[in-house]
XYZ file of C-alpha atoms in Angstrom:
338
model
C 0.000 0.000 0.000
C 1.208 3.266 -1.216
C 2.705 5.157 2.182
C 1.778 8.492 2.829
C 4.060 11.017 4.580
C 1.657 12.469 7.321
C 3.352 15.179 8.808
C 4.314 15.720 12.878
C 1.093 14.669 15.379
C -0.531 18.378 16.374
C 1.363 17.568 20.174
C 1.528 21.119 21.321
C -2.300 21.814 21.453
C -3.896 24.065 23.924
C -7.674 24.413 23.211
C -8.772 27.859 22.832
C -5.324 29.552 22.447
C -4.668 32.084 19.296
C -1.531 30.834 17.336
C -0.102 33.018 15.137
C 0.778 30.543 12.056
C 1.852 32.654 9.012
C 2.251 36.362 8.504
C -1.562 36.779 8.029
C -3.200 33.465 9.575
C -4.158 32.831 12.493
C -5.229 29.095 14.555
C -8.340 28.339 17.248
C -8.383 24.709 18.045
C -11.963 23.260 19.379
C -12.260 21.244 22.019
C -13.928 18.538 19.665
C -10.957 15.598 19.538
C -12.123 12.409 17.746
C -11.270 9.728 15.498
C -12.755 11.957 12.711
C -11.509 15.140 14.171
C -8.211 14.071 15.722
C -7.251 16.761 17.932
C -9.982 18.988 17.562
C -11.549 21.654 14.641
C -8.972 24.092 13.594
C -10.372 27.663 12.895
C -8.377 29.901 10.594
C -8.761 33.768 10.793
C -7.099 35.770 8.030
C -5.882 39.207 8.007
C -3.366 41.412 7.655
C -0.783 41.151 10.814
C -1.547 44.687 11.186
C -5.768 45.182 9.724
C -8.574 45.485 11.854
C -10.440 43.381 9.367
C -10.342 39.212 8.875
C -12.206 36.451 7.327
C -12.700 33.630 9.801
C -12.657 30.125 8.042
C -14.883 27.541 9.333
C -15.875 28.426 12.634
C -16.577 24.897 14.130
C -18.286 23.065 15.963
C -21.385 24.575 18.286
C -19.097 24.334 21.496
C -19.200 26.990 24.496
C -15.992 27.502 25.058
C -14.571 27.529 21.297
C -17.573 29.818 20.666
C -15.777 32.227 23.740
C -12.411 31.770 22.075
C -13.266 32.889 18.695
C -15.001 35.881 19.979
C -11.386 36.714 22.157
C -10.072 36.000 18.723
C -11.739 38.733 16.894
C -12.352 40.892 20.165
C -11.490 44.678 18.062
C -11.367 43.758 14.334
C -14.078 43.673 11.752
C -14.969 39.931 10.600
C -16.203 40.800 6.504
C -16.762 37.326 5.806
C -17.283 33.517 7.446
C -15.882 30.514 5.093
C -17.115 27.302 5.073
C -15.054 24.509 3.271
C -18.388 22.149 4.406
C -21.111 22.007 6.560
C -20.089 18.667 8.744
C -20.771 19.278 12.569
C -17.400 20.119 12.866
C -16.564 22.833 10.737
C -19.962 24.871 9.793
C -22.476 25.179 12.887
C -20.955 28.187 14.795
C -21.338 30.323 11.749
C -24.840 31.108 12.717
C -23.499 32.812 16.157
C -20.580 34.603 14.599
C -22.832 35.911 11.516
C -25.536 37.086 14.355
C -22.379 38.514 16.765
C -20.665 40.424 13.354
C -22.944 40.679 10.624
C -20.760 38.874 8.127
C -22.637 36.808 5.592
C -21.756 33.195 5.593
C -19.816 31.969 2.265
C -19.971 28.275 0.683
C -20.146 26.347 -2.357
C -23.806 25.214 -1.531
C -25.383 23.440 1.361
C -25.045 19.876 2.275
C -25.804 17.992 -0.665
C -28.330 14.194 -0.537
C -28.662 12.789 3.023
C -29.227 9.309 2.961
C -32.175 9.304 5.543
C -33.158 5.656 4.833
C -29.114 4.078 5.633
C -28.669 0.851 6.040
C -25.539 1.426 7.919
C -25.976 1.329 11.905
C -24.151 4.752 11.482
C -27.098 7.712 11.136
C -26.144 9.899 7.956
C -28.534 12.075 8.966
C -27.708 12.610 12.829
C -28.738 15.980 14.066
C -25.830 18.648 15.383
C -28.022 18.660 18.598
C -27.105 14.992 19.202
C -23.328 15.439 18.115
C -22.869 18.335 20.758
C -24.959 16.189 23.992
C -22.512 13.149 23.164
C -19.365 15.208 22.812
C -20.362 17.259 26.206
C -19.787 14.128 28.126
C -16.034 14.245 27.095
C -15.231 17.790 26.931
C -12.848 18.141 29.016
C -10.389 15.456 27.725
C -7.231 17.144 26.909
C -6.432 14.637 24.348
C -7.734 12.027 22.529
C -7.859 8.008 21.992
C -8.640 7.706 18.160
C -8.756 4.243 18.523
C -12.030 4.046 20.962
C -12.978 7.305 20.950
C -17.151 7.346 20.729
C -17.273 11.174 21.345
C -19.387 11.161 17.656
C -19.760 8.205 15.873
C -19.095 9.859 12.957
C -19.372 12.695 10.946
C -22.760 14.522 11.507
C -24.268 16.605 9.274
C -25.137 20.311 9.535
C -28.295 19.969 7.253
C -29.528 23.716 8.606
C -26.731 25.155 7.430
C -27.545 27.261 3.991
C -24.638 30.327 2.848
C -25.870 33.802 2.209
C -23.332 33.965 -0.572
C -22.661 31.199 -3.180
C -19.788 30.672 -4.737
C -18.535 28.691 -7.730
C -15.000 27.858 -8.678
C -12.096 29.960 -9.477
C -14.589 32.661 -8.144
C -13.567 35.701 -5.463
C -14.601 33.991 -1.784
C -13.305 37.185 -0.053
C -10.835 39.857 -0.083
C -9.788 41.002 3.299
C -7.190 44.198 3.761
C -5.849 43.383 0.155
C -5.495 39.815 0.915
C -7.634 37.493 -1.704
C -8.799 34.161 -0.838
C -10.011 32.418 -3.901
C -12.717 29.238 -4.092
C -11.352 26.218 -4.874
C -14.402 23.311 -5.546
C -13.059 19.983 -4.528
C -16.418 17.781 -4.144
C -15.550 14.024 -3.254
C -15.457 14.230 0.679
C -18.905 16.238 -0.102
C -20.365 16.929 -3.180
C -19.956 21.105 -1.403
C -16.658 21.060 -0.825
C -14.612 24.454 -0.982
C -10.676 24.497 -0.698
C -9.524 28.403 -0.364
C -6.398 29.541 -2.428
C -4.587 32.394 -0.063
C -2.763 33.611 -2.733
C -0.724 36.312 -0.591
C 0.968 32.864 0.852
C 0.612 30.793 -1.827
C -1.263 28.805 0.709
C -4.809 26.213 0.256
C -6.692 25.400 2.965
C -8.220 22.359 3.011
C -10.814 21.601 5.043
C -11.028 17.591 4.830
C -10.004 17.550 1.624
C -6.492 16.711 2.508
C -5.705 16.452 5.889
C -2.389 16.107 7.662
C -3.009 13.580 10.169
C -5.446 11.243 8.244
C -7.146 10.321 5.028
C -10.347 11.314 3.980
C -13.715 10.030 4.754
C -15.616 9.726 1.508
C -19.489 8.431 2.117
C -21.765 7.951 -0.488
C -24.675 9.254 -1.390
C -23.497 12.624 -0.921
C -19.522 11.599 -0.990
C -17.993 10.632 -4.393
C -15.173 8.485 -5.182
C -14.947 9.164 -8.455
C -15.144 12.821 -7.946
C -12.455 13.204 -4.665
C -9.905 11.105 -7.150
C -10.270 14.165 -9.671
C -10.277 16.628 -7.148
C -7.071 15.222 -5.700
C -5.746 15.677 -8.822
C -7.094 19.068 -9.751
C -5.471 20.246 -6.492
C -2.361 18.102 -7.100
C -1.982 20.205 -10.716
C -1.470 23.653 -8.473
C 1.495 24.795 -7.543
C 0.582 25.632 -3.689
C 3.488 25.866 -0.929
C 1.630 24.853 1.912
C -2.235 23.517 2.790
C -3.853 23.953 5.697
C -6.208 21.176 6.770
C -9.039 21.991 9.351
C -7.422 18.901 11.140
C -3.649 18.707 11.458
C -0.506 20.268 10.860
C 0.055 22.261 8.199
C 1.581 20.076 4.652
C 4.692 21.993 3.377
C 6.123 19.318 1.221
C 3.041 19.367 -1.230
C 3.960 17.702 -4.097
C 5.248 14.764 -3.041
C 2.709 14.443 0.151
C -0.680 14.469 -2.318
C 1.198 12.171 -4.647
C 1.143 9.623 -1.659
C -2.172 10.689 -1.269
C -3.526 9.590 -4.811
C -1.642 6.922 -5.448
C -3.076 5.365 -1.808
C -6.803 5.937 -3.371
C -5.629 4.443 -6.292
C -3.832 1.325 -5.154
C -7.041 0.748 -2.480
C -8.799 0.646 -5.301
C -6.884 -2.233 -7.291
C -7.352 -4.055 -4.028
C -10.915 -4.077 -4.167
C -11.101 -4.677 -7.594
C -8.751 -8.057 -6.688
C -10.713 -9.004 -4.086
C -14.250 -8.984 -5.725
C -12.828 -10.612 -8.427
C -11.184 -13.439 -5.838
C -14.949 -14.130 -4.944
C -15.270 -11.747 -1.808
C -18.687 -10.057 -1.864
C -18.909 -7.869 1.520
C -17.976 -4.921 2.378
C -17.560 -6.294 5.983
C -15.196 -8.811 4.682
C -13.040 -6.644 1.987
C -12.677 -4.230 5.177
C -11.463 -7.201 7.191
C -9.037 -8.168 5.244
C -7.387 -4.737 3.733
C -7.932 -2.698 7.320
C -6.687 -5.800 9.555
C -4.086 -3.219 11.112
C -6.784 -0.843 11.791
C -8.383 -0.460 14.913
C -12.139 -2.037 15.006
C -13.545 1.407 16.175
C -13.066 2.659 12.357
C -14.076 0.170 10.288
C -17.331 1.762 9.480
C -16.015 4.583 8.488
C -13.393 2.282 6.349
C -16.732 0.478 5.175
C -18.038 3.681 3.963
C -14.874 4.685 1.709
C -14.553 0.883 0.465
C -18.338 1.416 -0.546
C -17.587 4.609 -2.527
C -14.889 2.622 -3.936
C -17.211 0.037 -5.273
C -20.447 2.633 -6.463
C -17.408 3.816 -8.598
C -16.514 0.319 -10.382
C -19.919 -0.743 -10.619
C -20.533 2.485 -12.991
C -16.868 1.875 -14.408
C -18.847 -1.685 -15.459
C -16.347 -3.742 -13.520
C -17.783 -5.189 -11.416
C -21.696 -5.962 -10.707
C -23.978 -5.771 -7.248
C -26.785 -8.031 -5.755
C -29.320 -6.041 -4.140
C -33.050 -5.056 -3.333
C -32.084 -1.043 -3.973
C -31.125 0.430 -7.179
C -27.353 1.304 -6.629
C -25.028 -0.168 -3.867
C -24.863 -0.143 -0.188
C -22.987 -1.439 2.542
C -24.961 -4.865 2.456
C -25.128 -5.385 -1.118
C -23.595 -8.351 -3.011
C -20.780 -7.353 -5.008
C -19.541 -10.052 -7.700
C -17.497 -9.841 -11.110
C -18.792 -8.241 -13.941
């Protein structure tokens, strides 16, 4: 399997402090450590070292105390704008406070595209942010966390209320703060709204879950596409950024060589499930057994989910076929040679 060269574990982390990361950025961490989040929802604010005015990039998750952090953040400067790469629980549902606190319209390729409200997976698609926030309360205060059994969210929730005031297409102007342009990037695949945001003053992408320094990428169907996070990997592999900046994770400074790794992983899982199908396995449960052995339990249905988007995208390449009672694959469908 193709090794990818994650960069240092986020080790210093104090939740709720203000980093100063670049000449213009800025770094809030939530409180919110998972085994989707690892150590918690990094919040970028942008501005000039010296402006009163910034562009805060997804706010997080609806948590007291990051919600009293970003407002220290900001205390004296003008936020003109509120970013949001998706709307996951982690990254979009404090936007409605901080547009109500400043006044700054919310900015986003879209809302959350289909929910699968009928899953078949013991996993909830469609779990509320109300529900994410009561289970993560009971673990708050953990200063760091175990990835391995963590069961703070079961996985990623969906923020299905959250709609932008502003809409934004690729290539288009996101925001320009004190000079400073930061430029939408659309990268669906994790979600089918996915926004990377080009900083070109730093030559710098952030990421949001797109590529993430710690981890790969979740991609769940319905509304997560194999086929289109493999093209978006390499529409973002084709720029010539210096450094991304994940929402989870250190930031990736050797960029050519790290989202090489990074395809050519998707890739090479995907020859394995193509080997295995065609070796007679026909479960997900079982093609997870076998290629996440090394894996801890507590994320195999969130390996399940990828491996499924794997599959939706060779049953429409016409290699392989499904057994089901639905129209297009899920995570208990029969998958056999075409």
């Amino acid at each position: 399997m193709a090794e990818i060269p994650f960069v240092a574990p986020l080790e210093d982390v104090e939740y709720g402090r203000i980093d100063q990361v670049s000449p213009s950025i800025r770094r809030v961490i939530a409180n919110n450590p998972s085994k989707f989040s690892y150590r918690g929802t990094g919040t970028y604010i942008v501005g000039a070292a010296a402006g009163r005015d910034v562009v805060v990039i997804d706010p997080g998750p609806n948590l007291a105390e990051h919600r009293e952090a970003l407002a220290a953040a900001v205390a004296g400067q003008v936020v003109r704008a509120i970013l949001v790469t998706h709307c996951h629980a982690d990254h979009s549902p404090l936007s409605a406070w901080l547009k109500a606190e400043t006044g700054a319209p919310t900015i986003a390729f879209g809302p959350h595209g289909e929910v699968d409200l009928d899953s078949d997976d013991d996993d909830n698609d469609a779990e509320t942010v109300a529900e994410a926030a009561e289970r993560k309360s009971d673990s708050a205060t953990r200063t760091g966390p175990d990835f391995a059994s963590s069961t703070a969210i079961p996985k990623e929730a969906i923020d299905v209320d959250f709609v932008p005031d502003i809409i934004v297409a690729d290539g288009e102007i996101a925001a320009v703060v004190d000079g400073l342009t930061l430029r939408a990037v659309h990268t669906p695949g994790h979600t089918s709204n996915h926004l990377c945001f080009a900083f070109e003053a730093e030559n710098a992408l952030f990421t949001g879950d797109h590529v993430m320094g710690w981890s790969t990428t979740v991609v769940s169907p319905p509304d997560g596409d194999m086929r289109s996070y493999m093209e978006s990997l390499r529409k973002v592999s084709a720029r010539s950024d210096s450094v991304l900046w994940p929402t989870h994770g250190n930031p990736v400074t050797d960029v050519a060589p790290f989202l090489a790794a990074y395809l050519a992983h998707r890739v090479e899982r995907e020859s394995q499930i193509l080997d295995l199908v065609r070796s007679g396995v026909e479960r997900i449960s079982d093609i997870v057994a076998v290629l996440y052995a090394d894996v801890s339990p507590g994320l195999h249905k969130a390996a399940g989910r990828s491996v499924l988007s794997h599959l939706v995208k060779l049953v429409d390449d016409d290699l392989i076929g499904f057994e089901s009672d639905r129209d297009r694959p899920t995570v208990k469908s029969l998958f056999v040679p075409a």
